[in-house]
CSV table of C-alpha atoms and ligand atoms in Angstrom, one decimal:
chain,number,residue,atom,x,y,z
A,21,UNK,CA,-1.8,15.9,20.7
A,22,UNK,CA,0.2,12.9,19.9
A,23,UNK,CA,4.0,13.3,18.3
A,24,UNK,CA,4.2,13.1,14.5
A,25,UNK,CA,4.6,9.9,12.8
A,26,UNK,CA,7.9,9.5,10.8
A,27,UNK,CA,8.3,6.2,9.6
A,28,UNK,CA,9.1,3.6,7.2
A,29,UNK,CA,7.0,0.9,5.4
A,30,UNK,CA,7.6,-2.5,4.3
A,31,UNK,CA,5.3,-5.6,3.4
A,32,UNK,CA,5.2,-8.9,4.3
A,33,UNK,CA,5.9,-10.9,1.0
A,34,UNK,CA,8.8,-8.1,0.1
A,35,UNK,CA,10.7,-8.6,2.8
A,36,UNK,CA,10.0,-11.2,5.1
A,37,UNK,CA,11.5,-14.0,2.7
A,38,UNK,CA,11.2,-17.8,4.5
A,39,UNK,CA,8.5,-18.5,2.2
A,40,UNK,CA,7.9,-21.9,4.0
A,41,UNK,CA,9.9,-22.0,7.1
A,42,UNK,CA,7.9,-22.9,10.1
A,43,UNK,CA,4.5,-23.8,9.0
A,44,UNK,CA,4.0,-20.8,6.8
A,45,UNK,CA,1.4,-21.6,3.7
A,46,UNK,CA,2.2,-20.6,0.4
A,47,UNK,CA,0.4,-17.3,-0.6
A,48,UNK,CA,-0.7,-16.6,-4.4
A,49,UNK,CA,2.6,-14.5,-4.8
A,50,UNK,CA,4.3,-17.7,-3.9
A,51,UNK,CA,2.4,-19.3,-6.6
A,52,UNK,CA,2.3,-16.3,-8.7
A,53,UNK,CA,5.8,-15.9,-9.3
A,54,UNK,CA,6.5,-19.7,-10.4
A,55,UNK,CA,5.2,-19.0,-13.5
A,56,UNK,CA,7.4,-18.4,-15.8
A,57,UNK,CA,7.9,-14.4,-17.3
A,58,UNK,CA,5.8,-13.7,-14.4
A,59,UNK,CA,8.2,-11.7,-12.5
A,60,UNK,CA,11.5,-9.9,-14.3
A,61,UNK,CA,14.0,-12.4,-14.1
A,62,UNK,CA,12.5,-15.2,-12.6
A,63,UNK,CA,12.7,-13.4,-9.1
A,64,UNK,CA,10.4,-15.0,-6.5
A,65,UNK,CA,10.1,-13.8,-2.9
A,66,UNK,CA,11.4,-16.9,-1.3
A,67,UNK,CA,14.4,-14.7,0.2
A,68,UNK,CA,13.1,-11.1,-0.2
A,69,UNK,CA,15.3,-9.4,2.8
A,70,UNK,CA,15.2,-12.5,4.9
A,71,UNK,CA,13.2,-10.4,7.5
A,72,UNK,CA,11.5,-13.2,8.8
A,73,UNK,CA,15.4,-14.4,10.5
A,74,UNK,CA,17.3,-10.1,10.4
A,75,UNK,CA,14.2,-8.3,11.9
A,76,UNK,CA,16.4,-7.0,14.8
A,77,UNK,CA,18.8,-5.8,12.2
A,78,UNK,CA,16.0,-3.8,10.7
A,79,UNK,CA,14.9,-2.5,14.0
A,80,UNK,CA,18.6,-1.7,14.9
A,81,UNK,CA,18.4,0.5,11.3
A,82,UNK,CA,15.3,2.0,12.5
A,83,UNK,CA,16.8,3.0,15.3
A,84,UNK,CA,19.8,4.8,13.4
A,85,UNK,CA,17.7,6.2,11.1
A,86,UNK,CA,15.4,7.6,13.8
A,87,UNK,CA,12.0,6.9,12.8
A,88,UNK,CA,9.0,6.8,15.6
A,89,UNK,CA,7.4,4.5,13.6
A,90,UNK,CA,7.3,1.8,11.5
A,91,UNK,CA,4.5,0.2,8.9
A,92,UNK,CA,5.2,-3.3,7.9
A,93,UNK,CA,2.0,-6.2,6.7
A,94,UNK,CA,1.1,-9.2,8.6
A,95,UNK,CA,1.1,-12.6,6.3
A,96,UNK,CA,-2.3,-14.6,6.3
A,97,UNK,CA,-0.8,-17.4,5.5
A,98,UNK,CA,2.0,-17.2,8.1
A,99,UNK,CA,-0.3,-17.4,10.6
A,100,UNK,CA,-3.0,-19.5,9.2
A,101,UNK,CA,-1.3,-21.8,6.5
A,102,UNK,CA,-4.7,-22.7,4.9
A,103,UNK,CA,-6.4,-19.2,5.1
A,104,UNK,CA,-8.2,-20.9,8.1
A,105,UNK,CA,-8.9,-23.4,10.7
A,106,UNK,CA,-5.6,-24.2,12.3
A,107,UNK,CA,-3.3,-21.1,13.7
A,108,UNK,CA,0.5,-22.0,12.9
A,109,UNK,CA,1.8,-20.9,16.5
A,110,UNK,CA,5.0,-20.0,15.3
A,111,UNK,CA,4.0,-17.5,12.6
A,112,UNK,CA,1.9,-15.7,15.2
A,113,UNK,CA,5.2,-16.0,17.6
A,114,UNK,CA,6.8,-13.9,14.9
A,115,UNK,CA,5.3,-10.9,14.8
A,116,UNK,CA,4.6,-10.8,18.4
A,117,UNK,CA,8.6,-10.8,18.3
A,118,UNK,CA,8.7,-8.0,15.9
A,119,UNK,CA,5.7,-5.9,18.0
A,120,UNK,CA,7.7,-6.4,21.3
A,121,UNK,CA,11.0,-5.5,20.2
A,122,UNK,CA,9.8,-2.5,18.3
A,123,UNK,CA,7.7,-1.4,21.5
A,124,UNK,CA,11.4,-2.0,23.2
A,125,UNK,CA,13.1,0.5,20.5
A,126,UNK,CA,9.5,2.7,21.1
A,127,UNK,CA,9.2,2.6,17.5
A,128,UNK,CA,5.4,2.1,17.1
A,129,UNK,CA,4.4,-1.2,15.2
A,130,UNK,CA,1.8,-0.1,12.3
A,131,UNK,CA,0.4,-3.2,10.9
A,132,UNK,CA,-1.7,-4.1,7.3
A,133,UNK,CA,-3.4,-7.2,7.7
A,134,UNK,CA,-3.9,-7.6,3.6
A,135,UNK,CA,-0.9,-6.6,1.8
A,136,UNK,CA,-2.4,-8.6,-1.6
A,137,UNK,CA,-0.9,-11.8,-0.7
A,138,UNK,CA,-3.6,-14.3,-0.1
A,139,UNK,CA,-3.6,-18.0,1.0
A,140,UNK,CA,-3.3,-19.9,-1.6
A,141,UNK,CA,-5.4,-22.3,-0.5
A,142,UNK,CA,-8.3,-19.5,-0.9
A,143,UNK,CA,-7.6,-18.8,-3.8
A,144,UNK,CA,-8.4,-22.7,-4.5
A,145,UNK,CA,-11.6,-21.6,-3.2
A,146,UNK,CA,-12.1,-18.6,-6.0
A,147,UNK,CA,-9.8,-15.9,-3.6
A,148,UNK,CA,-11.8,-12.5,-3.7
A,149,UNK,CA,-14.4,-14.3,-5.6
A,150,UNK,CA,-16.0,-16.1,-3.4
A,151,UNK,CA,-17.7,-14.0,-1.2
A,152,UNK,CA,-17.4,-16.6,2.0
A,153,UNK,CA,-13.6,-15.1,2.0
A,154,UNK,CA,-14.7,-11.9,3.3
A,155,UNK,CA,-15.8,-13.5,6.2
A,156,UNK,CA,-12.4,-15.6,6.7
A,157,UNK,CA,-10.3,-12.5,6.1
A,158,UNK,CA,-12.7,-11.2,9.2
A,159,UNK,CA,-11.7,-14.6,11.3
A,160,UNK,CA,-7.9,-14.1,10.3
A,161,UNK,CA,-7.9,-10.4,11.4
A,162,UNK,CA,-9.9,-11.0,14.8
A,163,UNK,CA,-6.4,-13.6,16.0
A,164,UNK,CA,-4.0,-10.8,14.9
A,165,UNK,CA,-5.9,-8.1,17.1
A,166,UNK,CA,-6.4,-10.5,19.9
A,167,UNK,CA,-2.7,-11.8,19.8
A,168,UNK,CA,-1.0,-8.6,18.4
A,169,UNK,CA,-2.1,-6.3,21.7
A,170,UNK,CA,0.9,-3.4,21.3
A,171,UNK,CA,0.1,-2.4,17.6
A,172,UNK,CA,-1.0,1.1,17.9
A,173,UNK,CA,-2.5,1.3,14.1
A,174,UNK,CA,-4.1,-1.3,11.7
A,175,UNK,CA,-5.1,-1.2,8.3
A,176,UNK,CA,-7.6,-3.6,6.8
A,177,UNK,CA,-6.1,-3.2,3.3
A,178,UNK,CA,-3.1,-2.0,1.4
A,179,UNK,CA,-4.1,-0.5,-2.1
A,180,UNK,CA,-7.4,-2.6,-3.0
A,181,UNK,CA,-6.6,-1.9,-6.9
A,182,UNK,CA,-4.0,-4.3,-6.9
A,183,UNK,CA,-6.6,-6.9,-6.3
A,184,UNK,CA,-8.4,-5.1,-9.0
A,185,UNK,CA,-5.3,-5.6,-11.5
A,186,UNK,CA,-4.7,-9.5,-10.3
A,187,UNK,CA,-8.0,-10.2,-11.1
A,188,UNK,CA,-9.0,-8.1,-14.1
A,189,UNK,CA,-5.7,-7.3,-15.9
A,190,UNK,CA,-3.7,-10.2,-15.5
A,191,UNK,CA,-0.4,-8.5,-14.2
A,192,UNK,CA,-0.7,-9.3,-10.6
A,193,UNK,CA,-1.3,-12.5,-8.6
A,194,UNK,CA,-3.4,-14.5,-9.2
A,195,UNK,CA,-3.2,-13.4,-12.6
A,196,UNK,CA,-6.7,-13.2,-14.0
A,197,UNK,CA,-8.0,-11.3,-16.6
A,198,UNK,CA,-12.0,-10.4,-16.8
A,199,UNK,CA,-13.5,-7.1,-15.7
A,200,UNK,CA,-16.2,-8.8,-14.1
A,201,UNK,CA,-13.9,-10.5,-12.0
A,202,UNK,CA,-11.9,-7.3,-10.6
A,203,UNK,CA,-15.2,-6.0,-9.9
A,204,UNK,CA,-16.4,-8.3,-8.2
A,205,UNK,CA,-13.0,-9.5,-6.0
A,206,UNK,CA,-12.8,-5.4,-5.1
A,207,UNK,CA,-16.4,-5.8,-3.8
A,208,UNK,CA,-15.7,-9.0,-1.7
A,209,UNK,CA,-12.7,-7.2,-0.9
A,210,UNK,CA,-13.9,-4.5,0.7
A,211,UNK,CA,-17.1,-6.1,2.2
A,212,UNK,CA,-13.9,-8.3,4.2
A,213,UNK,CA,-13.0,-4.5,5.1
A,214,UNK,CA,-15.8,-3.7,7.4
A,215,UNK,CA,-16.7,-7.2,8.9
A,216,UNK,CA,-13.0,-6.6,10.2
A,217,UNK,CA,-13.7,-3.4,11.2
A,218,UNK,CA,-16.5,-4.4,13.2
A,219,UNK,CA,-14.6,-6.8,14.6
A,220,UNK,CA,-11.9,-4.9,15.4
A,221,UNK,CA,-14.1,-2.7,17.4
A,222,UNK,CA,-15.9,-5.5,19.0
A,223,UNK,CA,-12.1,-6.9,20.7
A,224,UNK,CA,-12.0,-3.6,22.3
A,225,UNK,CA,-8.4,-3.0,20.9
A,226,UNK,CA,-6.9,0.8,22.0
A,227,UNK,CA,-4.7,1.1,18.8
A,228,UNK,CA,-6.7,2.8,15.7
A,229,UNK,CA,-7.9,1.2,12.2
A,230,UNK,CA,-7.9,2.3,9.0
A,231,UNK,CA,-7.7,1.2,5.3
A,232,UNK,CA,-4.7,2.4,2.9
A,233,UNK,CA,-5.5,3.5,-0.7
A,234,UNK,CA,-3.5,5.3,-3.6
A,235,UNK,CA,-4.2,8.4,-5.0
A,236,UNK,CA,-2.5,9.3,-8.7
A,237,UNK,CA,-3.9,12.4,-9.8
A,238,UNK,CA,-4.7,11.9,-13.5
A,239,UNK,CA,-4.1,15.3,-14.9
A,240,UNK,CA,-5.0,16.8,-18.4
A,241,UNK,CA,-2.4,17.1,-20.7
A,242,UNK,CA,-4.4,20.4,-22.6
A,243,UNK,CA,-6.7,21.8,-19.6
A,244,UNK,CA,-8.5,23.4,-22.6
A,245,UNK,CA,-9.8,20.3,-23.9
A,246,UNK,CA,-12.9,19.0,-23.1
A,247,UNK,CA,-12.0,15.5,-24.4
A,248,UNK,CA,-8.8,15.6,-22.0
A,249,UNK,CA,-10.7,16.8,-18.9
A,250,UNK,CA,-13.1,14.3,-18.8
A,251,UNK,CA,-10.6,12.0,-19.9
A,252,UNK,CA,-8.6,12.7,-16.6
A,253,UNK,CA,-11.9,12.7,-14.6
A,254,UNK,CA,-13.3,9.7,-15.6
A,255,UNK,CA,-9.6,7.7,-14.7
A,256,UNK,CA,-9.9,9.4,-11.2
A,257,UNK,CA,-13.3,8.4,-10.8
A,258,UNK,CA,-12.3,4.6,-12.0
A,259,UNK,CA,-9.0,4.7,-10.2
A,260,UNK,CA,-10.2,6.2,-6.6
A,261,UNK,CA,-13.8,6.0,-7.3
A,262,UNK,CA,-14.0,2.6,-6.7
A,263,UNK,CA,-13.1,2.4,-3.3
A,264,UNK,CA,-12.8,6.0,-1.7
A,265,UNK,CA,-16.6,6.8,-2.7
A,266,UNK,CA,-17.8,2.7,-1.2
A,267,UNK,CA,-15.8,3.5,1.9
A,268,UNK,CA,-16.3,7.5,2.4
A,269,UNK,CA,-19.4,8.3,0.3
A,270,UNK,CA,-21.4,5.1,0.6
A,271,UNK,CA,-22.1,4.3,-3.0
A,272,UNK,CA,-20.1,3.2,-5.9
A,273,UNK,CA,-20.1,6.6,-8.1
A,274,UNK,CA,-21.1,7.2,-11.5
A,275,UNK,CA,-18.3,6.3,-13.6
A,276,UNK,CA,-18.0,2.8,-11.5
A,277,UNK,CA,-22.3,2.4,-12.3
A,278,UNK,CA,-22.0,3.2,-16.0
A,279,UNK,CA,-18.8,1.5,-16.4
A,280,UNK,CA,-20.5,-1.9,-15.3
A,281,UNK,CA,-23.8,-0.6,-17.4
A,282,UNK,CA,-21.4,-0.2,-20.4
A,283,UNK,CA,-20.0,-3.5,-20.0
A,284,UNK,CA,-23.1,-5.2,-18.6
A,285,UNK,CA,-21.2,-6.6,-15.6
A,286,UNK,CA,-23.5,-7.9,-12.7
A,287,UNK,CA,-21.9,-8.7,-9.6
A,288,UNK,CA,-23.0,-10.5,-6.6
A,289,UNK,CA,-24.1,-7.6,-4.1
A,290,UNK,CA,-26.2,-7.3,-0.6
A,291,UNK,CA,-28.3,-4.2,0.2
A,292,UNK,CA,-26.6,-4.0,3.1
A,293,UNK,CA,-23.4,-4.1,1.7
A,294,UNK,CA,-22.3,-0.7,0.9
A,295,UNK,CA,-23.2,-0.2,5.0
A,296,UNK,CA,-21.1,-2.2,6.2
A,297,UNK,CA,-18.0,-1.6,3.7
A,298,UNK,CA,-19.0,2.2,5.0
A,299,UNK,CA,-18.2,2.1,8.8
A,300,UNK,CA,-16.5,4.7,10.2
A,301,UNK,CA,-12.7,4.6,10.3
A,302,UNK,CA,-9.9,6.3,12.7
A,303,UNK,CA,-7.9,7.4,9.8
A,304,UNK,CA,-7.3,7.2,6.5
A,305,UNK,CA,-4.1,5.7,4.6
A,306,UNK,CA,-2.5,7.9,1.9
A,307,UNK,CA,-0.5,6.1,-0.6
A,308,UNK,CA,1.3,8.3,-2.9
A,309,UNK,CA,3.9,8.3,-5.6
A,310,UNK,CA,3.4,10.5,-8.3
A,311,UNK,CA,0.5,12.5,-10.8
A,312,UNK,CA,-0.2,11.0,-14.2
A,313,UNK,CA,-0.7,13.2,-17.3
A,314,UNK,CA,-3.4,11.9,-19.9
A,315,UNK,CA,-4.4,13.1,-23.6
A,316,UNK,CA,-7.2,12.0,-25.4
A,317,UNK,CA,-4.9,12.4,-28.4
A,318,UNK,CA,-2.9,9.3,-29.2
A,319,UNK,CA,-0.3,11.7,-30.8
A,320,UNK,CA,0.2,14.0,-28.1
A,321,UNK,CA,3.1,13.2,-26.0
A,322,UNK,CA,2.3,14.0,-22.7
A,323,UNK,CA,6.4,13.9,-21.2
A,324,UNK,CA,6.6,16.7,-24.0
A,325,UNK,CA,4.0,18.3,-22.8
A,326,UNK,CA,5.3,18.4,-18.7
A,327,UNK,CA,8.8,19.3,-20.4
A,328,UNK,CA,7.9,22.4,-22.0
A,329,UNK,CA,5.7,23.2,-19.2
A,330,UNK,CA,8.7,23.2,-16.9
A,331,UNK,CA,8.7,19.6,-15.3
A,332,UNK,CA,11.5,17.6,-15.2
A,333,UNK,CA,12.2,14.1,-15.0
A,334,UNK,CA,14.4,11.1,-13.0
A,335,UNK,CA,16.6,9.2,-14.5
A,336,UNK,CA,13.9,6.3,-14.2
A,337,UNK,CA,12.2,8.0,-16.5
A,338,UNK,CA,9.1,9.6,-13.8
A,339,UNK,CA,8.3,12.7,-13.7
A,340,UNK,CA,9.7,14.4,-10.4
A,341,UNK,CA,6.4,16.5,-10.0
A,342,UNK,CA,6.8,18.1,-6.4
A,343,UNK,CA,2.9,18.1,-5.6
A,344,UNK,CA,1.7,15.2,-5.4
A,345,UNK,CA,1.0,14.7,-2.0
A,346,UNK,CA,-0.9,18.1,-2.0
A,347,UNK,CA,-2.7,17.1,-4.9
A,348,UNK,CA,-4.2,13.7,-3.5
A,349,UNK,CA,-4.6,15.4,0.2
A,350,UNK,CA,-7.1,17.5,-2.2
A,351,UNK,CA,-8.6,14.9,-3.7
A,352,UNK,CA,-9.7,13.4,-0.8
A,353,UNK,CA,-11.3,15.6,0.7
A,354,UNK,CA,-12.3,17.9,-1.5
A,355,UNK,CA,-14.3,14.9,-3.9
A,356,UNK,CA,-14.4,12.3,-1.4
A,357,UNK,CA,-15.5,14.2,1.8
A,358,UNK,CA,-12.9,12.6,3.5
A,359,UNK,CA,-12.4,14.6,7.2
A,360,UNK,CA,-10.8,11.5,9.7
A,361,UNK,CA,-6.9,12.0,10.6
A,362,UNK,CA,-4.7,11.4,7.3
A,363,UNK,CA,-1.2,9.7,7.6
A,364,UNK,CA,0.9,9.2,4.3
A,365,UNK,CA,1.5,5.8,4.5
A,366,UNK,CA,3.7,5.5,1.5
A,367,UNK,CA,6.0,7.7,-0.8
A,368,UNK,CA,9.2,7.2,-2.4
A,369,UNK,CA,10.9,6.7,-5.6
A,370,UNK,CA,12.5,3.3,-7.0
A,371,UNK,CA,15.5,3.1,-9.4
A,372,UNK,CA,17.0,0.1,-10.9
A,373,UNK,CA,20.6,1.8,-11.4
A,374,UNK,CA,22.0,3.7,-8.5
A,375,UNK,CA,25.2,5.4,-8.0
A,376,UNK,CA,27.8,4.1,-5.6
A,377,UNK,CA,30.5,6.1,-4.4
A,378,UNK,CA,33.6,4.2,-2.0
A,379,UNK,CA,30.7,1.3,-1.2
A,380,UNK,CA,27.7,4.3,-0.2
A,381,UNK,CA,25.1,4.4,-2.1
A,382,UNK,CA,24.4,7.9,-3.5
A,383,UNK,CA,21.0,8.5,-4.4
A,384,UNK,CA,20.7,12.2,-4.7
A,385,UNK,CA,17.6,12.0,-7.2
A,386,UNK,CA,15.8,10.2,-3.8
A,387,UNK,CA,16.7,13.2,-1.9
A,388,UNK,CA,15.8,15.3,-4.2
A,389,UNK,CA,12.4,13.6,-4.8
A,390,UNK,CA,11.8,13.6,-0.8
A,391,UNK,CA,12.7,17.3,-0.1
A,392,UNK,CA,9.6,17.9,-2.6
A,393,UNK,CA,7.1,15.1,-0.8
A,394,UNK,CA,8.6,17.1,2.1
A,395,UNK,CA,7.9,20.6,1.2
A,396,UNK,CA,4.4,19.5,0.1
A,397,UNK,CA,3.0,17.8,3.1
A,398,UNK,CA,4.4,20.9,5.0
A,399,UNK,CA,1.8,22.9,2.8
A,400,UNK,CA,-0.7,20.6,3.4
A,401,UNK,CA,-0.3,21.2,7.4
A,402,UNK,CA,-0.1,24.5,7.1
A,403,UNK,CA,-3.3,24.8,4.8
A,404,UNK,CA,-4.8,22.5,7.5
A,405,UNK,CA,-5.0,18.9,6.8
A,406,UNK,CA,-5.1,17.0,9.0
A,407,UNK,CA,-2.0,14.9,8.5
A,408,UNK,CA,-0.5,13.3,11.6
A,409,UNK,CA,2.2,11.1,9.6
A,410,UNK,CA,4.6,10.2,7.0
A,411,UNK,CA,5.9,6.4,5.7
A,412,UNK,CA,8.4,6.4,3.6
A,413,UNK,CA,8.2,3.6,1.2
A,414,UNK,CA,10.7,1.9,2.0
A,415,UNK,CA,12.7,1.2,4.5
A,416,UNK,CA,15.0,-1.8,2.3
A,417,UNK,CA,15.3,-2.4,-1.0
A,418,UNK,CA,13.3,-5.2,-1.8
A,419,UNK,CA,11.1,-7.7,-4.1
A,420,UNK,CA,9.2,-5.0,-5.8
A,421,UNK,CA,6.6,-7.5,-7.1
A,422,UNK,CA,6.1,-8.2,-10.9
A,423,UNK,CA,9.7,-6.0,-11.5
A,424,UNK,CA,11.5,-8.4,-9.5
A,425,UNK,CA,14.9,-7.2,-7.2
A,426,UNK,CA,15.7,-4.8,-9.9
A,427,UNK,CA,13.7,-2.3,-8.8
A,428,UNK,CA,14.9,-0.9,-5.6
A,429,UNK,CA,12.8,1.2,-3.6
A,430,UNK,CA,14.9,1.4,-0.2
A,431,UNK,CA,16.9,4.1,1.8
A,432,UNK,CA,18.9,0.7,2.7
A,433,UNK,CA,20.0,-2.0,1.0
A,434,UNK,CA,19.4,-5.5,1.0
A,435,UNK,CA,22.3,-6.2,3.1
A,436,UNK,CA,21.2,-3.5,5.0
A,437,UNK,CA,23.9,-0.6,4.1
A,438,UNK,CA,22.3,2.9,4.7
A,439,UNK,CA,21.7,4.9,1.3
A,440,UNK,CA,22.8,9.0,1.3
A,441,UNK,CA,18.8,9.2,1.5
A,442,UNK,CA,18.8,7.1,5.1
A,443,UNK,CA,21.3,9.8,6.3
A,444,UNK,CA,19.3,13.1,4.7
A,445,UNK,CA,16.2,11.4,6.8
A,446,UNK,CA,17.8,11.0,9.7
A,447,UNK,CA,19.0,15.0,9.4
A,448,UNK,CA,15.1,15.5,8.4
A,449,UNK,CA,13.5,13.7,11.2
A,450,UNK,CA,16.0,15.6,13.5
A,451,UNK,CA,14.6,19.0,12.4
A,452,UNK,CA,11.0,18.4,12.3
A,453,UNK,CA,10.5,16.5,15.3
B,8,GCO,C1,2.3,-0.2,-3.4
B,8,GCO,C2,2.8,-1.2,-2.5
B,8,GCO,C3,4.2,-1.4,-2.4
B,8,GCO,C4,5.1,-1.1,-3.6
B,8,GCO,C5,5.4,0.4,-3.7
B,8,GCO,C6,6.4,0.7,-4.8
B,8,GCO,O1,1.7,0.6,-2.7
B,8,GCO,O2,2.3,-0.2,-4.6
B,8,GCO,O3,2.3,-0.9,-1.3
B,8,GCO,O4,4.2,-2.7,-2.1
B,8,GCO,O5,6.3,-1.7,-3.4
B,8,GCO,O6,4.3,1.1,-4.0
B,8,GCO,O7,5.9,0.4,-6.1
């Protein structure tokens, strides 16, 4: 049986920085952030963490830190600047950099090929709406496992609802706003998921593939209530429904259906489609962050609710419930049959004001949040899921999308100083090798 994972993850456009430095394309986050009250601030991801130049400074943190493993996203339009046709050498040359000297540091590279940033020149084409994309993203992930050979994990796709948001809800790149269109750029989306699956397994590649999608429990504020338990089930069935039943299940489920009934939203769809978005997968990617009370009561306040039922909260303002990782290990399986090898790939907390003591960051609510995730996942071992690793999100503070730099998500900081919480994973990793 292989070790444990413990790692970190990162993304491309949150990090990397060099938005156009040596024939890189501009993705629709590129774009996306120009606009203006797009992004807090007017933060783009032009710098991020300068990655693209400091990656042995990241590796050399890694190190310290002790992970085994480490989950970062590949950029499309890196390596080809117009979503296709010509491969931009030198992007490629990057991350086969990065691969080798984490294979050097035996930290093992796990790489996302779709971390929502798209070409922008496919977007000029309709991005996930145009169905011919799926088929490029397939083309774009067969270079990366032909040129990438040490990656011992891939993932097709990081969370497939942000695509749903950029396209549906307006508050992601590229910023559009019509059900119909998040419904039908998740479809396209995933269809893109198994042609690269099957290509993947076609190169012969020995690492493993996967896809990565979030679970937030929606929870019912009074368990009595009808209205609030069907409230709760019909957001889980929207929220995870939508992919985990296509990719596990082979159907979209009922609440997807009547949704689209409801709303009369025909999309473009193949009979053979739900086959091939349902290929079978070596594991499946757990993202997970938190639960999510709902009430069907606009007067009920649910953070009343979670305080007088004993739950606290961070200074952020979430709720530091301690089970969510149990929770969405549930969920999976129990309502999405879902029985491949799990790893968490993400799980942290972000702040936007920490505490510094003599230069040191001291972020004790992180700690505090982790020792839960923590004590959870050991539950989930012991109850027997199959859980073979943990990514915590993330390894840098970084452009955390539409909140700008002000959200910070890392056990480092930007300049790459090691937060209390670096140490107290360090001392975790240690003890639970
Ligand atoms: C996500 C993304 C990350 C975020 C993280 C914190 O899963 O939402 O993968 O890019 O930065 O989740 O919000």
């Amino acid at each position: 049986m292989e070790k444990f994972l413990w790692g970190v993850a990162t993304a491309a456009t949150q990090i990397e920085g060099a938005y156009d430095t040596d024939g890189k394309g501009l993705s629709i986050w590129d774009v996306f952030s120009r606009i203006p009250s797009a992004i807090r601030n007017g933060d783009t991801p032009d710098e991020a963490c300068d990655s693209y130049h400091r990656f042995k400074e990241d590796i050399a943190l890694m190190k310290e830190i002790g992970v085994n493993a480490y989950r970062f996203s590949v950029s499309w339009s890196r390596i080809l600047p117009e979503g296709r046709g010509k491969i931009n050498r030198k992007g490629l040359d990057y991350y086969r950099r990065l691969t080798d000297e984490l294979e050097e540091a035996e930290i093992a590279p796990n790489i996302t090929l779709y971390h929502w940033d798209l070409p922008y020149e496919l977007q000029r084409i309709g991005g996930w709406l145009n169905r011919d994309v799926a088929d490029m993203f397939a083309d774009y992930a067969e270079i990366v496992f032909k040129n990438i050979p040490n990656a011992k994990m891939f993932a097709t796709h990081n969370e497939p609802i942000a695509t749903y948001v950029g396209y549906a809800l307006k508050a992601f790149a590229p910023g559009y706003g019509l059900e119909k269109y998040g419904r039908q750029a998740n479809h396209n989306l995933l269809l893109s998921h198994g042609k690269a699956v099957e290509r993947f397994r076609a190169s012969k590649h020995k690492a493993k593939i996967g896809i990565v999608v979030d679970i937030w429990n929606r929870v019912p504020a009074d368990k009595n209530s009808l209205r609030d338990v069907a409230l709760a089930a019909e957001q889980n069935g929207l929220a995870h429904g939508s992919y985990l039943s296509p990719l596990f299940c082979g159907e979209y489920n009922r609440y997807v259906e009547e949704k689209m009934k409801r709303e009369k939203i025909k999309i473009e769809r193949k009979s053979d489609d739900l086959k091939i978005i349902g290929v079978p997968l070596d594991f499946y990617g757990l993202n997970c962050y938190n639960r999510i009370m709902v009430s069907a009561c606009p007067d009920v306040d649910v953070r009343k609710v979670i305080a007088q039922n004993g739950g606290n909260f961070a200074d952020n303002g979430n709720e530091m419930y301690p089970d969510a990782i149990y929770d969405a290990l549930k969920i999976a399986r129990d309502d999405y049959k879902v029985n491949i090898p799990i790893y968490i790939t993400e799980n942290g907390i972000g702040f936007e004001n920490e505490n510094t003591v003599n230069g040191k960051v001291m972020d004790l609510q992180r700690i505090e949040y982790l020792k839960n995730a923590f004590a959870s996942l050991e539950r989930a071992k012991k109850d027997g899921f199959d859980v073979r690793g943990y990514f915590l999100w993330s390894l840098l503070d970084n452009f955390e999308w539409n909140a700008g730099y002000s959200m910070k998500f890392g056990i480092c900081t930007r300049d790459r100083k090691k937060k209390a919480s670096a140490d107290f994973y360090k001392e975790h990793i240690v003890k639970n090798q």
